[in-house]
PDB file of C-alpha atoms in Angstrom:
ATOM      1  CA  MET K   1       0.000   0.000   0.000  1.00  0.00           C
ATOM      2  CA  VAL K   2       1.334   3.426  -0.955  1.00  0.00           C
ATOM      3  CA  LYS K   3       1.996   5.700   2.016  1.00  0.00           C
ATOM      4  CA  LEU K   4       4.599   8.092   0.577  1.00  0.00           C
ATOM      5  CA  ILE K   5       4.043  10.219  -2.549  1.00  0.00           C
ATOM      6  CA  ILE K   6       7.126  11.901  -4.006  1.00  0.00           C
ATOM      7  CA  LEU K   7       6.210  14.763  -6.334  1.00  0.00           C
ATOM      8  CA  ASP K   8       8.104  16.601  -9.020  1.00  0.00           C
ATOM      9  CA  PHE K   9       7.624  20.383  -9.020  1.00  0.00           C
ATOM     10  CA  ASP K  10       8.159  21.992 -12.456  1.00  0.00           C
ATOM     11  CA  GLY K  11       5.473  20.742 -14.828  1.00  0.00           C
ATOM     12  CA  THR K  12       3.722  18.730 -12.119  1.00  0.00           C
ATOM     13  CA  LEU K  13       2.730  21.207  -9.399  1.00  0.00           C
ATOM     14  CA  GLY K  14       3.902  24.533 -10.822  1.00  0.00           C
ATOM     15  CA  ASP K  15       3.503  25.776 -14.384  1.00  0.00           C
ATOM     16  CA  THR K  16       6.952  27.277 -14.840  1.00  0.00           C
ATOM     17  CA  ARG K  17       7.457  26.426 -18.530  1.00  0.00           C
ATOM     18  CA  ALA K  18       7.071  30.009 -19.796  1.00  0.00           C
ATOM     19  CA  ASN K  19       9.590  31.269 -17.217  1.00  0.00           C
ATOM     20  CA  ILE K  20      12.112  28.568 -18.061  1.00  0.00           C
ATOM     21  CA  VAL K  21      11.846  28.940 -21.826  1.00  0.00           C
ATOM     22  CA  LEU K  22      12.059  32.742 -21.713  1.00  0.00           C
ATOM     23  CA  THR K  23      15.007  32.699 -19.325  1.00  0.00           C
ATOM     24  CA  MET K  24      16.851  30.091 -21.360  1.00  0.00           C
ATOM     25  CA  ARG K  25      16.375  32.087 -24.570  1.00  0.00           C
ATOM     26  CA  GLN K  26      17.596  35.271 -22.895  1.00  0.00           C
ATOM     27  CA  THR K  27      20.585  33.450 -21.430  1.00  0.00           C
ATOM     28  CA  LEU K  28      21.628  32.036 -24.796  1.00  0.00           C
ATOM     29  CA  ALA K  29      21.206  35.428 -26.480  1.00  0.00           C
ATOM     30  CA  LYS K  30      23.205  37.251 -23.806  1.00  0.00           C
ATOM     31  CA  LEU K  31      26.077  34.781 -24.028  1.00  0.00           C
ATOM     32  CA  GLY K  32      26.044  34.538 -27.810  1.00  0.00           C
ATOM     33  CA  TYR K  33      24.948  30.915 -28.073  1.00  0.00           C
ATOM     34  CA  PRO K  34      22.740  29.720 -30.954  1.00  0.00           C
ATOM     35  CA  ALA K  35      19.010  30.005 -30.291  1.00  0.00           C
ATOM     36  CA  ARG K  36      16.962  26.914 -29.485  1.00  0.00           C
ATOM     37  CA  ASP K  37      13.248  26.421 -30.086  1.00  0.00           C
ATOM     38  CA  GLU K  38      10.709  25.997 -27.297  1.00  0.00           C
ATOM     39  CA  GLU K  39      10.371  22.231 -27.605  1.00  0.00           C
ATOM     40  CA  THR K  40      14.125  21.724 -27.485  1.00  0.00           C
ATOM     41  CA  ILE K  41      14.380  23.873 -24.364  1.00  0.00           C
ATOM     42  CA  ALA K  42      11.340  22.237 -22.748  1.00  0.00           C
ATOM     43  CA  ALA K  43      12.962  18.842 -23.222  1.00  0.00           C
ATOM     44  CA  THR K  44      15.610  19.885 -20.665  1.00  0.00           C
ATOM     45  CA  ILE K  45      13.033  20.627 -17.950  1.00  0.00           C
ATOM     46  CA  GLY K  46      13.431  18.157 -15.127  1.00  0.00           C
ATOM     47  CA  LEU K  47      17.183  17.921 -15.528  1.00  0.00           C
ATOM     48  CA  PRO K  48      19.581  19.795 -13.245  1.00  0.00           C
ATOM     49  CA  LEU K  49      20.364  23.132 -14.876  1.00  0.00           C
ATOM     50  CA  GLU K  50      23.935  22.110 -15.655  1.00  0.00           C
ATOM     51  CA  LYS K  51      22.747  18.939 -17.405  1.00  0.00           C
ATOM     52  CA  GLY K  52      20.240  20.992 -19.362  1.00  0.00           C
ATOM     53  CA  PHE K  53      22.962  23.133 -20.878  1.00  0.00           C
ATOM     54  CA  GLU K  54      25.014  20.034 -21.633  1.00  0.00           C
ATOM     55  CA  GLN K  55      22.023  18.560 -23.460  1.00  0.00           C
ATOM     56  CA  LEU K  56      21.511  21.761 -25.457  1.00  0.00           C
ATOM     57  CA  PHE K  57      25.183  22.075 -26.327  1.00  0.00           C
ATOM     58  CA  PRO K  58      27.001  18.723 -26.379  1.00  0.00           C
ATOM     59  CA  GLY K  59      30.705  19.289 -25.844  1.00  0.00           C
ATOM     60  CA  ILE K  60      30.323  22.479 -23.830  1.00  0.00           C
ATOM     61  CA  ASP K  61      33.130  22.684 -21.254  1.00  0.00           C
ATOM     62  CA  ALA K  62      32.783  23.082 -17.500  1.00  0.00           C
ATOM     63  CA  ASP K  63      33.533  26.801 -17.573  1.00  0.00           C
ATOM     64  CA  GLY K  64      30.844  27.328 -20.208  1.00  0.00           C
ATOM     65  CA  VAL K  65      28.312  25.394 -18.167  1.00  0.00           C
ATOM     66  CA  ALA K  66      29.170  27.404 -15.051  1.00  0.00           C
ATOM     67  CA  LEU K  67      28.792  30.712 -16.902  1.00  0.00           C
ATOM     68  CA  CYS K  68      25.479  29.647 -18.448  1.00  0.00           C
ATOM     69  CA  THR K  69      24.172  28.515 -15.080  1.00  0.00           C
ATOM     70  CA  ARG K  70      25.126  31.743 -13.285  1.00  0.00           C
ATOM     71  CA  THR K  71      23.636  33.848 -16.055  1.00  0.00           C
ATOM     72  CA  TYR K  72      20.423  31.830 -16.174  1.00  0.00           C
ATOM     73  CA  ARG K  73      19.867  32.097 -12.423  1.00  0.00           C
ATOM     74  CA  ALA K  74      20.410  35.854 -12.427  1.00  0.00           C
ATOM     75  CA  ILE K  75      17.955  36.354 -15.292  1.00  0.00           C
ATOM     76  CA  PHE K  76      15.418  33.938 -13.808  1.00  0.00           C
ATOM     77  CA  ALA K  77      15.392  35.897 -10.554  1.00  0.00           C
ATOM     78  CA  GLU K  78      14.363  39.001 -12.490  1.00  0.00           C
ATOM     79  CA  ASN K  79      11.860  37.231 -14.756  1.00  0.00           C
ATOM     80  CA  ARG K  80       9.949  35.636 -11.903  1.00  0.00           C
ATOM     81  CA  LYS K  81       9.039  39.128 -10.675  1.00  0.00           C
ATOM     82  CA  LEU K  82       7.364  39.854 -14.010  1.00  0.00           C
ATOM     83  CA  LEU K  83       6.052  36.443 -15.039  1.00  0.00           C
ATOM     84  CA  VAL K  84       4.674  34.784 -11.916  1.00  0.00           C
ATOM     85  CA  PRO K  85       4.372  30.988 -12.238  1.00  0.00           C
ATOM     86  CA  LYS K  86       0.959  29.509 -11.517  1.00  0.00           C
ATOM     87  CA  VAL K  87      -0.153  26.364  -9.761  1.00  0.00           C
ATOM     88  CA  PHE K  88      -1.683  23.829 -12.122  1.00  0.00           C
ATOM     89  CA  PRO K  89      -5.462  23.275 -11.821  1.00  0.00           C
ATOM     90  CA  HIS K  90      -6.686  21.264  -8.838  1.00  0.00           C
ATOM     91  CA  VAL K  91      -3.256  20.981  -7.217  1.00  0.00           C
ATOM     92  CA  PRO K  92      -3.931  22.627  -3.806  1.00  0.00           C
ATOM     93  CA  GLU K  93      -7.214  20.844  -3.153  1.00  0.00           C
ATOM     94  CA  THR K  94      -5.803  17.516  -4.297  1.00  0.00           C
ATOM     95  CA  LEU K  95      -2.770  17.874  -2.042  1.00  0.00           C
ATOM     96  CA  ALA K  96      -5.100  18.698   0.849  1.00  0.00           C
ATOM     97  CA  ALA K  97      -7.239  15.644   0.124  1.00  0.00           C
ATOM     98  CA  LEU K  98      -4.229  13.356  -0.136  1.00  0.00           C
ATOM     99  CA  ARG K  99      -2.851  14.680   3.127  1.00  0.00           C
ATOM    100  CA  ASP K 100      -6.220  14.164   4.788  1.00  0.00           C
ATOM    101  CA  ARG K 101      -6.208  10.560   3.590  1.00  0.00           C
ATOM    102  CA  GLY K 102      -2.936  10.067   5.448  1.00  0.00           C
ATOM    103  CA  TYR K 103      -0.379  10.172   2.633  1.00  0.00           C
ATOM    104  CA  VAL K 104       3.011  11.745   3.283  1.00  0.00           C
ATOM    105  CA  LEU K 105       3.737  14.249   0.503  1.00  0.00           C
ATOM    106  CA  THR K 106       7.263  15.249  -0.479  1.00  0.00           C
ATOM    107  CA  ILE K 107       9.103  16.979  -3.333  1.00  0.00           C
ATOM    108  CA  ALA K 108      12.063  15.718  -5.383  1.00  0.00           C
ATOM    109  CA  SER K 109      13.090  18.280  -7.978  1.00  0.00           C
ATOM    110  CA  SER K 110      16.030  19.293 -10.131  1.00  0.00           C
ATOM    111  CA  ARG K 111      15.387  22.899  -9.054  1.00  0.00           C
ATOM    112  CA  SER K 112      17.588  24.186  -6.240  1.00  0.00           C
ATOM    113  CA  TYR K 113      16.333  23.707  -2.690  1.00  0.00           C
ATOM    114  CA  GLY K 114      16.100  27.444  -1.996  1.00  0.00           C
ATOM    115  CA  SER K 115      14.099  28.120  -5.151  1.00  0.00           C
ATOM    116  CA  LEU K 116      11.737  25.248  -4.340  1.00  0.00           C
ATOM    117  CA  LYS K 117      11.072  26.526  -0.827  1.00  0.00           C
ATOM    118  CA  GLU K 118      10.311  30.005  -2.165  1.00  0.00           C
ATOM    119  CA  PHE K 119       7.903  28.719  -4.793  1.00  0.00           C
ATOM    120  CA  LEU K 120       6.115  26.406  -2.359  1.00  0.00           C
ATOM    121  CA  GLU K 121       5.614  29.278   0.085  1.00  0.00           C
ATOM    122  CA  GLU K 122       4.499  31.754  -2.585  1.00  0.00           C
ATOM    123  CA  MET K 123       2.060  29.285  -4.135  1.00  0.00           C
ATOM    124  CA  GLY K 124       0.570  28.259  -0.808  1.00  0.00           C
ATOM    125  CA  LEU K 125       1.662  24.636  -1.164  1.00  0.00           C
ATOM    126  CA  ALA K 126       4.204  24.471   1.667  1.00  0.00           C
ATOM    127  CA  PRO K 127       1.680  23.371   4.355  1.00  0.00           C
ATOM    128  CA  TYR K 128       1.023  20.123   2.470  1.00  0.00           C
ATOM    129  CA  ILE K 129       4.654  19.140   1.907  1.00  0.00           C
ATOM    130  CA  THR K 130       6.558  17.258   4.598  1.00  0.00           C
ATOM    131  CA  TYR K 131       9.995  17.035   3.029  1.00  0.00           C
ATOM    132  CA  VAL K 132      11.799  18.761   0.128  1.00  0.00           C
ATOM    133  CA  LEU K 133      14.818  17.684  -1.916  1.00  0.00           C
ATOM    134  CA  GLY K 134      16.370  19.928  -4.543  1.00  0.00           C
ATOM    135  CA  ALA K 135      19.158  19.190  -6.996  1.00  0.00           C
ATOM    136  CA  ASN K 136      21.672  20.518  -4.483  1.00  0.00           C
ATOM    137  CA  SER K 137      20.290  18.212  -1.764  1.00  0.00           C
ATOM    138  CA  VAL K 138      21.758  15.082  -3.381  1.00  0.00           C
ATOM    139  CA  THR K 139      24.955  13.933  -5.060  1.00  0.00           C
ATOM    140  CA  HIS K 140      23.133  12.477  -8.062  1.00  0.00           C
ATOM    141  CA  ALA K 141      19.993  14.247  -9.305  1.00  0.00           C
ATOM    142  CA  LYS K 142      17.259  12.668 -11.429  1.00  0.00           C
ATOM    143  CA  PRO K 143      17.099  10.458 -13.455  1.00  0.00           C
ATOM    144  CA  HIS K 144      19.371   8.806 -10.877  1.00  0.00           C
ATOM    145  CA  PRO K 145      17.254   7.149  -8.145  1.00  0.00           C
ATOM    146  CA  GLU K 146      19.133   8.844  -5.291  1.00  0.00           C
ATOM    147  CA  PRO K 147      16.430  11.469  -4.561  1.00  0.00           C
ATOM    148  CA  VAL K 148      13.828   8.719  -4.101  1.00  0.00           C
ATOM    149  CA  LEU K 149      16.170   6.445  -2.164  1.00  0.00           C
ATOM    150  CA  LYS K 150      17.203   9.309   0.144  1.00  0.00           C
ATOM    151  CA  THR K 151      13.604  10.365   0.733  1.00  0.00           C
ATOM    152  CA  MET K 152      12.565   6.815   1.601  1.00  0.00           C
ATOM    153  CA  ALA K 153      15.569   6.307   3.875  1.00  0.00           C
ATOM    154  CA  ASP K 154      15.150   9.628   5.680  1.00  0.00           C
ATOM    155  CA  LEU K 155      11.415   9.144   6.244  1.00  0.00           C
ATOM    156  CA  GLY K 156      11.445   5.406   6.870  1.00  0.00           C
ATOM    157  CA  TYR K 157       9.473   4.042   3.904  1.00  0.00           C
ATOM    158  CA  GLN K 158      10.049   1.154   1.524  1.00  0.00           C
ATOM    159  CA  ALA K 159       9.832   1.142  -2.267  1.00  0.00           C
ATOM    160  CA  ASP K 160       6.538  -0.761  -2.266  1.00  0.00           C
ATOM    161  CA  GLU K 161       5.057   2.026  -0.115  1.00  0.00           C
ATOM    162  CA  THR K 162       6.165   4.796  -2.496  1.00  0.00           C
ATOM    163  CA  LEU K 163       4.670   6.490  -5.558  1.00  0.00           C
ATOM    164  CA  VAL K 164       6.681   8.953  -7.681  1.00  0.00           C
ATOM    165  CA  VAL K 165       4.666  11.499  -9.693  1.00  0.00           C
ATOM    166  CA  GLY K 166       6.156  13.639 -12.457  1.00  0.00           C
ATOM    167  CA  ASP K 167       5.726  15.044 -15.942  1.00  0.00           C
ATOM    168  CA  MET K 168       9.013  13.949 -17.532  1.00  0.00           C
ATOM    169  CA  PRO K 169      10.647  10.627 -18.414  1.00  0.00           C
ATOM    170  CA  VAL K 170      13.459  11.458 -15.964  1.00  0.00           C
ATOM    171  CA  ASP K 171      10.904  11.397 -13.135  1.00  0.00           C
ATOM    172  CA  ILE K 172       9.709   7.968 -14.196  1.00  0.00           C
ATOM    173  CA  ALA K 173      13.274   6.696 -14.539  1.00  0.00           C
ATOM    174  CA  MET K 174      14.141   8.022 -11.075  1.00  0.00           C
ATOM    175  CA  GLY K 175      11.185   6.240  -9.494  1.00  0.00           C
ATOM    176  CA  LYS K 176      11.649   2.989 -11.366  1.00  0.00           C
ATOM    177  CA  GLY K 177      15.346   2.951 -10.529  1.00  0.00           C
ATOM    178  CA  ALA K 178      14.435   3.034  -6.841  1.00  0.00           C
ATOM    179  CA  GLY K 179      11.829   0.291  -7.243  1.00  0.00           C
ATOM    180  CA  ALA K 180       8.887   2.629  -6.562  1.00  0.00           C
ATOM    181  CA  ARG K 181       5.610   2.872  -8.434  1.00  0.00           C
ATOM    182  CA  THR K 182       5.394   5.743 -10.908  1.00  0.00           C
ATOM    183  CA  CYS K 183       2.710   8.046 -12.292  1.00  0.00           C
ATOM    184  CA  GLY K 184       3.169  10.391 -15.249  1.00  0.00           C
ATOM    185  CA  VAL K 185       1.143  13.576 -15.802  1.00  0.00           C
ATOM    186  CA  THR K 186       0.408  14.695 -19.361  1.00  0.00           C
ATOM    187  CA  TYR K 187      -0.279  18.401 -18.762  1.00  0.00           C
ATOM    188  CA  GLY K 188       3.387  19.271 -18.156  1.00  0.00           C
ATOM    189  CA  ASN K 189       6.307  19.113 -20.554  1.00  0.00           C
ATOM    190  CA  ALA K 190       6.246  15.588 -22.005  1.00  0.00           C
ATOM    191  CA  SER K 191       3.700  13.650 -24.011  1.00  0.00           C
ATOM    192  CA  ARG K 192       1.668  10.612 -22.998  1.00  0.00           C
ATOM    193  CA  ALA K 193       3.740   8.584 -25.477  1.00  0.00           C
ATOM    194  CA  ASP K 194       7.005   9.745 -23.860  1.00  0.00           C
ATOM    195  CA  LEU K 195       5.753   8.818 -20.392  1.00  0.00           C
ATOM    196  CA  ALA K 196       4.479   5.449 -21.573  1.00  0.00           C
ATOM    197  CA  ALA K 197       7.789   4.720 -23.285  1.00  0.00           C
ATOM    198  CA  ALA K 198       9.571   5.532 -20.012  1.00  0.00           C
ATOM    199  CA  GLY K 199       7.495   2.819 -18.333  1.00  0.00           C
ATOM    200  CA  ALA K 200       5.119   4.832 -16.148  1.00  0.00           C
ATOM    201  CA  ASP K 201       2.812   2.539 -14.176  1.00  0.00           C
ATOM    202  CA  CYS K 202      -0.071   4.930 -14.717  1.00  0.00           C
ATOM    203  CA  ILE K 203      -0.629   8.197 -16.587  1.00  0.00           C
ATOM    204  CA  ILE K 204      -3.114  10.928 -15.682  1.00  0.00           C
ATOM    205  CA  ASP K 205      -4.329  14.051 -17.476  1.00  0.00           C
ATOM    206  CA  ASP K 206      -5.286  16.112 -14.419  1.00  0.00           C
ATOM    207  CA  PHE K 207      -3.623  16.241 -11.007  1.00  0.00           C
ATOM    208  CA  SER K 208      -6.946  15.520  -9.297  1.00  0.00           C
ATOM    209  CA  GLN K 209      -6.958  12.054 -10.882  1.00  0.00           C
ATOM    210  CA  LEU K 210      -4.382  11.021  -8.281  1.00  0.00           C
ATOM    211  CA  LEU K 211      -7.368  10.667  -5.970  1.00  0.00           C
ATOM    212  CA  ASP K 212      -8.825   7.979  -8.230  1.00  0.00           C
ATOM    213  CA  ILE K 213      -5.729   5.793  -8.563  1.00  0.00           C
ATOM    214  CA  ASP K 214      -5.733   2.488  -6.695  1.00  0.00           C
ATOM    215  CA  LEU K 215      -2.801   2.913  -4.297  1.00  0.00           C
ATOM    216  CA  THR K 216      -3.352  -0.320  -2.383  1.00  0.00           C
TER     217      THR K 216
END
């Protein structure tokens, strides 16, 4: 029986795609890198920021990655003041219902811990979340299973008691690598076909459908 639900943030709880795509485009333009289209940029969502730049520009050296990352974070901090991310439909009430049913709700994200905490507070989601892991909270970020394994170890749950929910194949890979059940959401940044190909145990089109999944 599932007791622990580990949630992704970007594309699962918070609709941050517009912020990420805009910031990435501005970063590339400022640093003189070739432009990338929205779908190519969106395909990096869910990866640690450094890995995202490596995916966009294979062969980029460590100094280039570091410069891109610093520039992106500075621009993102300004953009979030102008383009405020929104919570996806039915997220707050579904989190409240899951909590009331006794599930422990946590976050495992490739966003930094500090950024996650700020977003959760600003969006009013923090009261529902017991435990938060960002990319800088682990040695190996998703798709490596470490975030799930660390969450289970720290909170005292087993893989057969755990469900991982996310919008990207890396979320599914992270959960499956830890032996947990997985659920993909289609309203984020990957398609149903991508999530199915990654091996998601179930796929939903609205966050509220988590309440209808058989978690026994």
